[in-house]
mmCIF file of C-alpha atoms in Angstrom:
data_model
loop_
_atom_site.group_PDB
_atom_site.id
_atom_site.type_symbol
_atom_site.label_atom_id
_atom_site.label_comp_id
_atom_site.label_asym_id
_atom_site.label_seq_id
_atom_site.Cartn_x
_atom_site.Cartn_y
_atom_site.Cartn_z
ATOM 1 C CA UNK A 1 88.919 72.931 85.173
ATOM 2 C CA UNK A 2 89.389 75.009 82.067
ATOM 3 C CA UNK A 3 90.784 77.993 82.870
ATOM 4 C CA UNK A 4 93.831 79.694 84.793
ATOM 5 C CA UNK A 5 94.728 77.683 87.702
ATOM 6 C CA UNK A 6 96.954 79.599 90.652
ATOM 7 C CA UNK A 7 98.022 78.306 93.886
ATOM 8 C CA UNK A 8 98.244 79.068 96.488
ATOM 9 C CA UNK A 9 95.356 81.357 96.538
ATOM 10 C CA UNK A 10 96.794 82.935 99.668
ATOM 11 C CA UNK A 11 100.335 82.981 101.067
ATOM 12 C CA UNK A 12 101.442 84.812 104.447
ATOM 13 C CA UNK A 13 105.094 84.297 104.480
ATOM 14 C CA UNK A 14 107.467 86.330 106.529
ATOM 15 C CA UNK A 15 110.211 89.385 105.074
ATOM 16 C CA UNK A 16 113.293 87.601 104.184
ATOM 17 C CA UNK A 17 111.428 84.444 103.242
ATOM 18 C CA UNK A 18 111.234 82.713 99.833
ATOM 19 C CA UNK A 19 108.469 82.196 98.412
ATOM 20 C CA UNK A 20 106.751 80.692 94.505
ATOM 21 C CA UNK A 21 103.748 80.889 93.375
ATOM 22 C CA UNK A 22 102.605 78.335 90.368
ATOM 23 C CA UNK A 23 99.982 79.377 87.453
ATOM 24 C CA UNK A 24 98.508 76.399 85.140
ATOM 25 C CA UNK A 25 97.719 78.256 82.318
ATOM 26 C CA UNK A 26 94.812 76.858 79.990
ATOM 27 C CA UNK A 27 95.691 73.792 77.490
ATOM 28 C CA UNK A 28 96.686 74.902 74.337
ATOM 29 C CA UNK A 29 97.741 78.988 75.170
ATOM 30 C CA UNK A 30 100.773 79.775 74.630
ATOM 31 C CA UNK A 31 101.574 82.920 76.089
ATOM 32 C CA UNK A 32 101.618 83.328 79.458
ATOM 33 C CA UNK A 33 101.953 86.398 81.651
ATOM 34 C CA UNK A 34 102.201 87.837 85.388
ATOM 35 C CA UNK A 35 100.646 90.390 86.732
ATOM 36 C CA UNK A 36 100.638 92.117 90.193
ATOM 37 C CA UNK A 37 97.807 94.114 91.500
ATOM 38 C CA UNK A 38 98.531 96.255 94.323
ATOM 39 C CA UNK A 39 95.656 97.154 97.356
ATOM 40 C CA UNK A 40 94.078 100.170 95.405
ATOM 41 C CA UNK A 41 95.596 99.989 91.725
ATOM 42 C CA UNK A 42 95.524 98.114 88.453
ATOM 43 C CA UNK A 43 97.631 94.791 87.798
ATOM 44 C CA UNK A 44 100.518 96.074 86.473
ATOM 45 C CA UNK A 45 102.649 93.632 83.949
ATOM 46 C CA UNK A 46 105.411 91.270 85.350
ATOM 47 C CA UNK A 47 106.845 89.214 82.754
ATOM 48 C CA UNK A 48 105.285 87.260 79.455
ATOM 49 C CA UNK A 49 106.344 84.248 78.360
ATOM 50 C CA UNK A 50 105.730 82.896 74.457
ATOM 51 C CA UNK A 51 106.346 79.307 74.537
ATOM 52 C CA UNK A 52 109.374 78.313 77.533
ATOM 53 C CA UNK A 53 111.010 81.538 76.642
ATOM 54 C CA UNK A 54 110.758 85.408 78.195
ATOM 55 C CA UNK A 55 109.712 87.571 75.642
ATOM 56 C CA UNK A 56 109.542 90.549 77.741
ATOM 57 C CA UNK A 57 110.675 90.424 81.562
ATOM 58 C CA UNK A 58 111.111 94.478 81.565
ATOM 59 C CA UNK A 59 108.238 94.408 84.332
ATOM 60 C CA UNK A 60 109.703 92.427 86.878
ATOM 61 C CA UNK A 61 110.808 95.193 89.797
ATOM 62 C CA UNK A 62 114.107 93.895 91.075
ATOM 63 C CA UNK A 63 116.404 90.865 90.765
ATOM 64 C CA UNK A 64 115.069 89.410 93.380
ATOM 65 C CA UNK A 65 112.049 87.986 90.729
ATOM 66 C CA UNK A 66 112.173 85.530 88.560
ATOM 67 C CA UNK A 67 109.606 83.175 86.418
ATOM 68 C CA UNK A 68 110.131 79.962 84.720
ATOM 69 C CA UNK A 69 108.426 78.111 82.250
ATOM 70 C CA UNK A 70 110.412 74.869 81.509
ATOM 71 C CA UNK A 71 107.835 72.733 79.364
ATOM 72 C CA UNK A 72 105.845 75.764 77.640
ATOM 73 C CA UNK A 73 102.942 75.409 79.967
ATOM 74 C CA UNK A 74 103.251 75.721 84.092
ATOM 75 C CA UNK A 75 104.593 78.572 85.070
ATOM 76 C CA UNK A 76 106.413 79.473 88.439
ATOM 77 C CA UNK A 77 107.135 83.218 89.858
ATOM 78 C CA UNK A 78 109.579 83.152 92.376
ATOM 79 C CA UNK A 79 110.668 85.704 94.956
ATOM 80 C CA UNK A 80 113.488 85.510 96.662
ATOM 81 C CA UNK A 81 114.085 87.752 100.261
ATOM 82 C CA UNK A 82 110.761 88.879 100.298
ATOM 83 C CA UNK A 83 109.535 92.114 101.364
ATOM 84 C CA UNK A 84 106.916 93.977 103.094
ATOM 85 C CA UNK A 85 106.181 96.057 100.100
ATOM 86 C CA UNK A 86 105.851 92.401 98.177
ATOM 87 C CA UNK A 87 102.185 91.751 99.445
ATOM 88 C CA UNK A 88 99.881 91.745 96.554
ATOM 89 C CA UNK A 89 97.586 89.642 94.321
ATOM 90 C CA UNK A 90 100.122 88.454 91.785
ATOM 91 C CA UNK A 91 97.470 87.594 88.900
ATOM 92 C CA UNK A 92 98.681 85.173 85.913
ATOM 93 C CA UNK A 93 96.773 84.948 82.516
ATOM 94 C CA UNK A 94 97.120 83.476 79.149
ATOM 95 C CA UNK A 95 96.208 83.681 75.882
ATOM 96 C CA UNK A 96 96.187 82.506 72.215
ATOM 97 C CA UNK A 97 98.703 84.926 70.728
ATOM 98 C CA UNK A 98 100.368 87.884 72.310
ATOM 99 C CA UNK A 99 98.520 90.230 74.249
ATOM 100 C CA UNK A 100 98.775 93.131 71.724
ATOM 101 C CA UNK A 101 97.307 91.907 69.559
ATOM 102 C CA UNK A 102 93.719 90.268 70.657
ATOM 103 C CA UNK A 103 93.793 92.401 74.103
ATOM 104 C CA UNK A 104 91.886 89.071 75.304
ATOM 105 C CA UNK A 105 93.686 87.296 78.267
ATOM 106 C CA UNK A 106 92.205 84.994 80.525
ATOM 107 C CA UNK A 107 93.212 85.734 84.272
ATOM 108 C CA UNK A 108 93.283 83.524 87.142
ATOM 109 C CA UNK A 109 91.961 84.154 90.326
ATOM 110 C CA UNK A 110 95.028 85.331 91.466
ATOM 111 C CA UNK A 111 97.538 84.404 94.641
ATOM 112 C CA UNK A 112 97.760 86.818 97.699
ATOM 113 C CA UNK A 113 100.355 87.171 98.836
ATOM 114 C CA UNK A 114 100.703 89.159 102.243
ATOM 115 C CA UNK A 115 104.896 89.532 104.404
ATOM 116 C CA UNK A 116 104.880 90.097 107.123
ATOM 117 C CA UNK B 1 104.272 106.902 77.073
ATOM 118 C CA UNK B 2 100.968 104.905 77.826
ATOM 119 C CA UNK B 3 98.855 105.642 80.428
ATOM 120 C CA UNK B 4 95.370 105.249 81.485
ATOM 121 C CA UNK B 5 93.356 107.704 84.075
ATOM 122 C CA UNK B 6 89.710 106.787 84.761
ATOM 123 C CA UNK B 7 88.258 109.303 86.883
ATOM 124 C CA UNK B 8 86.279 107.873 89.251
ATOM 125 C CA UNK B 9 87.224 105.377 91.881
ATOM 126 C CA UNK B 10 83.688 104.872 93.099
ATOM 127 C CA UNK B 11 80.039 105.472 91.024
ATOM 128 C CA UNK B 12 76.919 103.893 92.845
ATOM 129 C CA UNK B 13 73.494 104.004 90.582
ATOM 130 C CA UNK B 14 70.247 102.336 91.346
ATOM 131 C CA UNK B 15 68.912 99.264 89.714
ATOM 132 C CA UNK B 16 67.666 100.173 85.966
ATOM 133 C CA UNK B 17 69.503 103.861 86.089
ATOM 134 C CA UNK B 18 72.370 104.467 83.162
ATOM 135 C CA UNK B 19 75.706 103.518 84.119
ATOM 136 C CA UNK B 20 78.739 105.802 83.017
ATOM 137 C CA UNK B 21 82.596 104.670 83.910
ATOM 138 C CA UNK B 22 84.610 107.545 82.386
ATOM 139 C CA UNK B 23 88.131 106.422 81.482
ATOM 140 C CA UNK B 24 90.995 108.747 79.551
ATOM 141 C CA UNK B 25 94.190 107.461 77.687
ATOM 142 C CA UNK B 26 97.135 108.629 76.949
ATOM 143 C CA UNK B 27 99.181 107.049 74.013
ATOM 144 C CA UNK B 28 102.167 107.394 71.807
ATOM 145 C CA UNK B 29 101.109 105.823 69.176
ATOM 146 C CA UNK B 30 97.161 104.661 67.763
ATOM 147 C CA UNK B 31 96.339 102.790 70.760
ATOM 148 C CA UNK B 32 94.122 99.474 71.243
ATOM 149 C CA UNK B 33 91.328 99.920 74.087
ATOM 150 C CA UNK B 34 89.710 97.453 76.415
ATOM 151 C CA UNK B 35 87.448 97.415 79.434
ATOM 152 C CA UNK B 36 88.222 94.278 81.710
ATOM 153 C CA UNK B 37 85.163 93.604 84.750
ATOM 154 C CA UNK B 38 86.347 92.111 87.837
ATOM 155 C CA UNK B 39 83.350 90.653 90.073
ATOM 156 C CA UNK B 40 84.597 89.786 93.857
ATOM 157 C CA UNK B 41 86.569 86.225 94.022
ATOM 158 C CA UNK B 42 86.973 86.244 90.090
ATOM 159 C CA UNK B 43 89.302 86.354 87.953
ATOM 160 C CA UNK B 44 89.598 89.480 85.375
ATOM 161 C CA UNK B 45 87.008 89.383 81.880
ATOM 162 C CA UNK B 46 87.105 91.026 79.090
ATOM 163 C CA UNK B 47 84.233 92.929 78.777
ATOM 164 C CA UNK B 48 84.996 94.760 74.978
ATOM 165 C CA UNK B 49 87.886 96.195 73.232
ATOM 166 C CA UNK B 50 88.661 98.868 70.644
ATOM 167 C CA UNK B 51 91.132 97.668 67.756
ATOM 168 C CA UNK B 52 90.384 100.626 65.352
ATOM 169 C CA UNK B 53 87.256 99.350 63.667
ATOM 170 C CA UNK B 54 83.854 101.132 64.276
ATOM 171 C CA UNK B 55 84.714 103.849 66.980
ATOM 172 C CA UNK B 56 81.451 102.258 69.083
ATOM 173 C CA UNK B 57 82.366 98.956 70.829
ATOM 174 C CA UNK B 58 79.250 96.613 72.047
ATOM 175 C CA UNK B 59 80.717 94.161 74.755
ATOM 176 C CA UNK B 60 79.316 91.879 77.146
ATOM 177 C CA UNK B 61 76.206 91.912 78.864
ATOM 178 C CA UNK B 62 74.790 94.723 77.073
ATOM 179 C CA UNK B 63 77.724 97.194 77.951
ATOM 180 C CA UNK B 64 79.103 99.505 75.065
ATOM 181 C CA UNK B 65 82.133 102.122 75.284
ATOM 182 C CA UNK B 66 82.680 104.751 72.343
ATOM 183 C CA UNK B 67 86.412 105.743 71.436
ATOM 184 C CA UNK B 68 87.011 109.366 70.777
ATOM 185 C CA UNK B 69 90.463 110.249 69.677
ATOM 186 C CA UNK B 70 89.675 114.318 70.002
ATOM 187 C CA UNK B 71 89.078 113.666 73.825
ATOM 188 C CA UNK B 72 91.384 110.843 74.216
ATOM 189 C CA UNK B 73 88.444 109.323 76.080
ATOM 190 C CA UNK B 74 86.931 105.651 76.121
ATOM 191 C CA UNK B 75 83.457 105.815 78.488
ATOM 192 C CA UNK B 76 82.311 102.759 79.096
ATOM 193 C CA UNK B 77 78.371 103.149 79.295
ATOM 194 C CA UNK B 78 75.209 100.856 80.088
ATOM 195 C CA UNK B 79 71.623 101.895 79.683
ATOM 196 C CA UNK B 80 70.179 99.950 82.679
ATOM 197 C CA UNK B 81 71.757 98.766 85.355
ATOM 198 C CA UNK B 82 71.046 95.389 86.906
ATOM 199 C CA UNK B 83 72.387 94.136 90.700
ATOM 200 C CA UNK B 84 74.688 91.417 88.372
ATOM 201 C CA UNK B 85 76.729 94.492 87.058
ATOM 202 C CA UNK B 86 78.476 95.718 90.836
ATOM 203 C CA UNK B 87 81.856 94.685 90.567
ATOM 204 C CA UNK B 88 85.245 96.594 89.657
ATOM 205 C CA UNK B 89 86.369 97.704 86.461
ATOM 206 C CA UNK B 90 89.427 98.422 84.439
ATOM 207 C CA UNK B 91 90.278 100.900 81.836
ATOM 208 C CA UNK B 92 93.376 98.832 79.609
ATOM 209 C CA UNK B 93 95.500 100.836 76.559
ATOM 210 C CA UNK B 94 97.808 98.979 74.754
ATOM 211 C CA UNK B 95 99.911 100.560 71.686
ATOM 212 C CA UNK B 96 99.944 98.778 68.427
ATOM 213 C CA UNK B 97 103.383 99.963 67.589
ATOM 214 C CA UNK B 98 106.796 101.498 69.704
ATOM 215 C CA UNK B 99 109.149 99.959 71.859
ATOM 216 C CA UNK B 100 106.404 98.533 74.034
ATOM 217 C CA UNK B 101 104.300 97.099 71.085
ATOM 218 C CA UNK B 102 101.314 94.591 72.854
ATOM 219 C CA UNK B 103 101.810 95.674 76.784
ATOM 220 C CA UNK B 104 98.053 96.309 78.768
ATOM 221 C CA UNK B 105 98.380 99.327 80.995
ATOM 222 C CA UNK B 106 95.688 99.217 83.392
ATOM 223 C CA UNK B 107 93.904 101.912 85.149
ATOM 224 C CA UNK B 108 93.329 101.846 88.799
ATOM 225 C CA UNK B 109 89.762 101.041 88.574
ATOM 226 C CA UNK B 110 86.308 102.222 89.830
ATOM 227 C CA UNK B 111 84.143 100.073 91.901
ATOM 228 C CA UNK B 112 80.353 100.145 90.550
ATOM 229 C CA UNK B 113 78.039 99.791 93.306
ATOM 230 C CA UNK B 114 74.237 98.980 91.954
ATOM 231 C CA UNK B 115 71.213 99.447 95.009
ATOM 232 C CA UNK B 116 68.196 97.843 94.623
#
């Protein structure tokens, strides 16, 4: 389709598990970024990637996250050792330019991901 | 610091009855404004955004929000309401300058409910 792909759409793994999650961003956007949503709040910002590179991974809680982009357009989040206070939606979007400056990203439906 | 507060978690209006989402911001520096509409199973939209142009923003679907610096307030509004409109809504400030030049802070959301 044409826009943000995410899978899986929902993911029950258990604490201490690993676990990735893959956005396909749409052809041609260059920036990429992750969000998570918490039950009851806004998505709050993860990590954005211009290109293969991390612009800006100030977002991401804790060492155990981390988010590739090797070829400038799939993007992985992985979590390592999850934990209970993990489960989320963990929402990827892209865009044309950087964020700042259009204000226009185009989200995915999002993964769920629930530990247990 | 950037923040965003919008005020109400829930507002429920009848079918053709004004609509008013009431959203405040807090910003260091002159701040870019969006609303972003989430209907269930969907990905986040941008419904309109505030660069610093004209300080009353038409967006989708016949939605408007005015920006007023005095009151650090950006109420999103909607003459009618039609059963289409329900879903939840975000309240996004971005800064256009400082150390964290380009990142969307969401607000928490409110939930429009529209009965027939």
């Amino acid at each position: 389709g044409a826009g943000v792909s995410q899978t899986p759409s929902n993911k029950v793994t258990e604490k201490g598990k690993y676990v990735e999650l893959r956005c396909d961003p749409i052809s041609g956007h260059t920036a990429l970024y992750w969000y998570r949503q918490s039950l009851g709040q806004g998505p709050e910002f993860l990590i954005y990637f211009q290109g293969t590179g991390a612009a800006d991974d100030s977002g991401l809680p804790n060492d155990r996250f981390f988010a590739v982009r090797p070829e400038g357009s799939v993007s992985t989040l992985k979590i390592q050792r999850t934990e209970r206070g993990d489960s989320a939606v963990y929402l990827c979007a892209s865009s044309w330019g950087w964020q700042g400056v259009t204000g226009e990203l185009f989200f995915g439906e999002g993964s769920r991901l629930t530990v247990l | 610091a950037q923040s965003v507060t919008q005020l109400d978690s829930h507002v429920s209006v009848s079918e053709g009855t004004p609509v008013l989402l009431r959203c405040n911001y807090s910003s260091s520096y002159s701040p870019s404004l969006f609303w972003y509409v989430q209907h269930p199973n969907k990905g986040l939209q941008l419904l309109l955004k505030y660069t610093s142009a004209a300080t009353l923003v038409k967006g989708i679907n016949g939605f408007e929000a005015e920006f007023k610096k005095s009151e650090t307030s950006f109420h999103l509004t909607k003459p009618s309401a039609h059963m289409s409109d329900a879903a939840e809504y975000f309240c996004v400030v971005s800064d256009r300058r400082g150390s964290t030049l380009g990142r969307l802070y969401f607000g928490r959301g409110t939930q429009l409910t529209v009965w027939p």
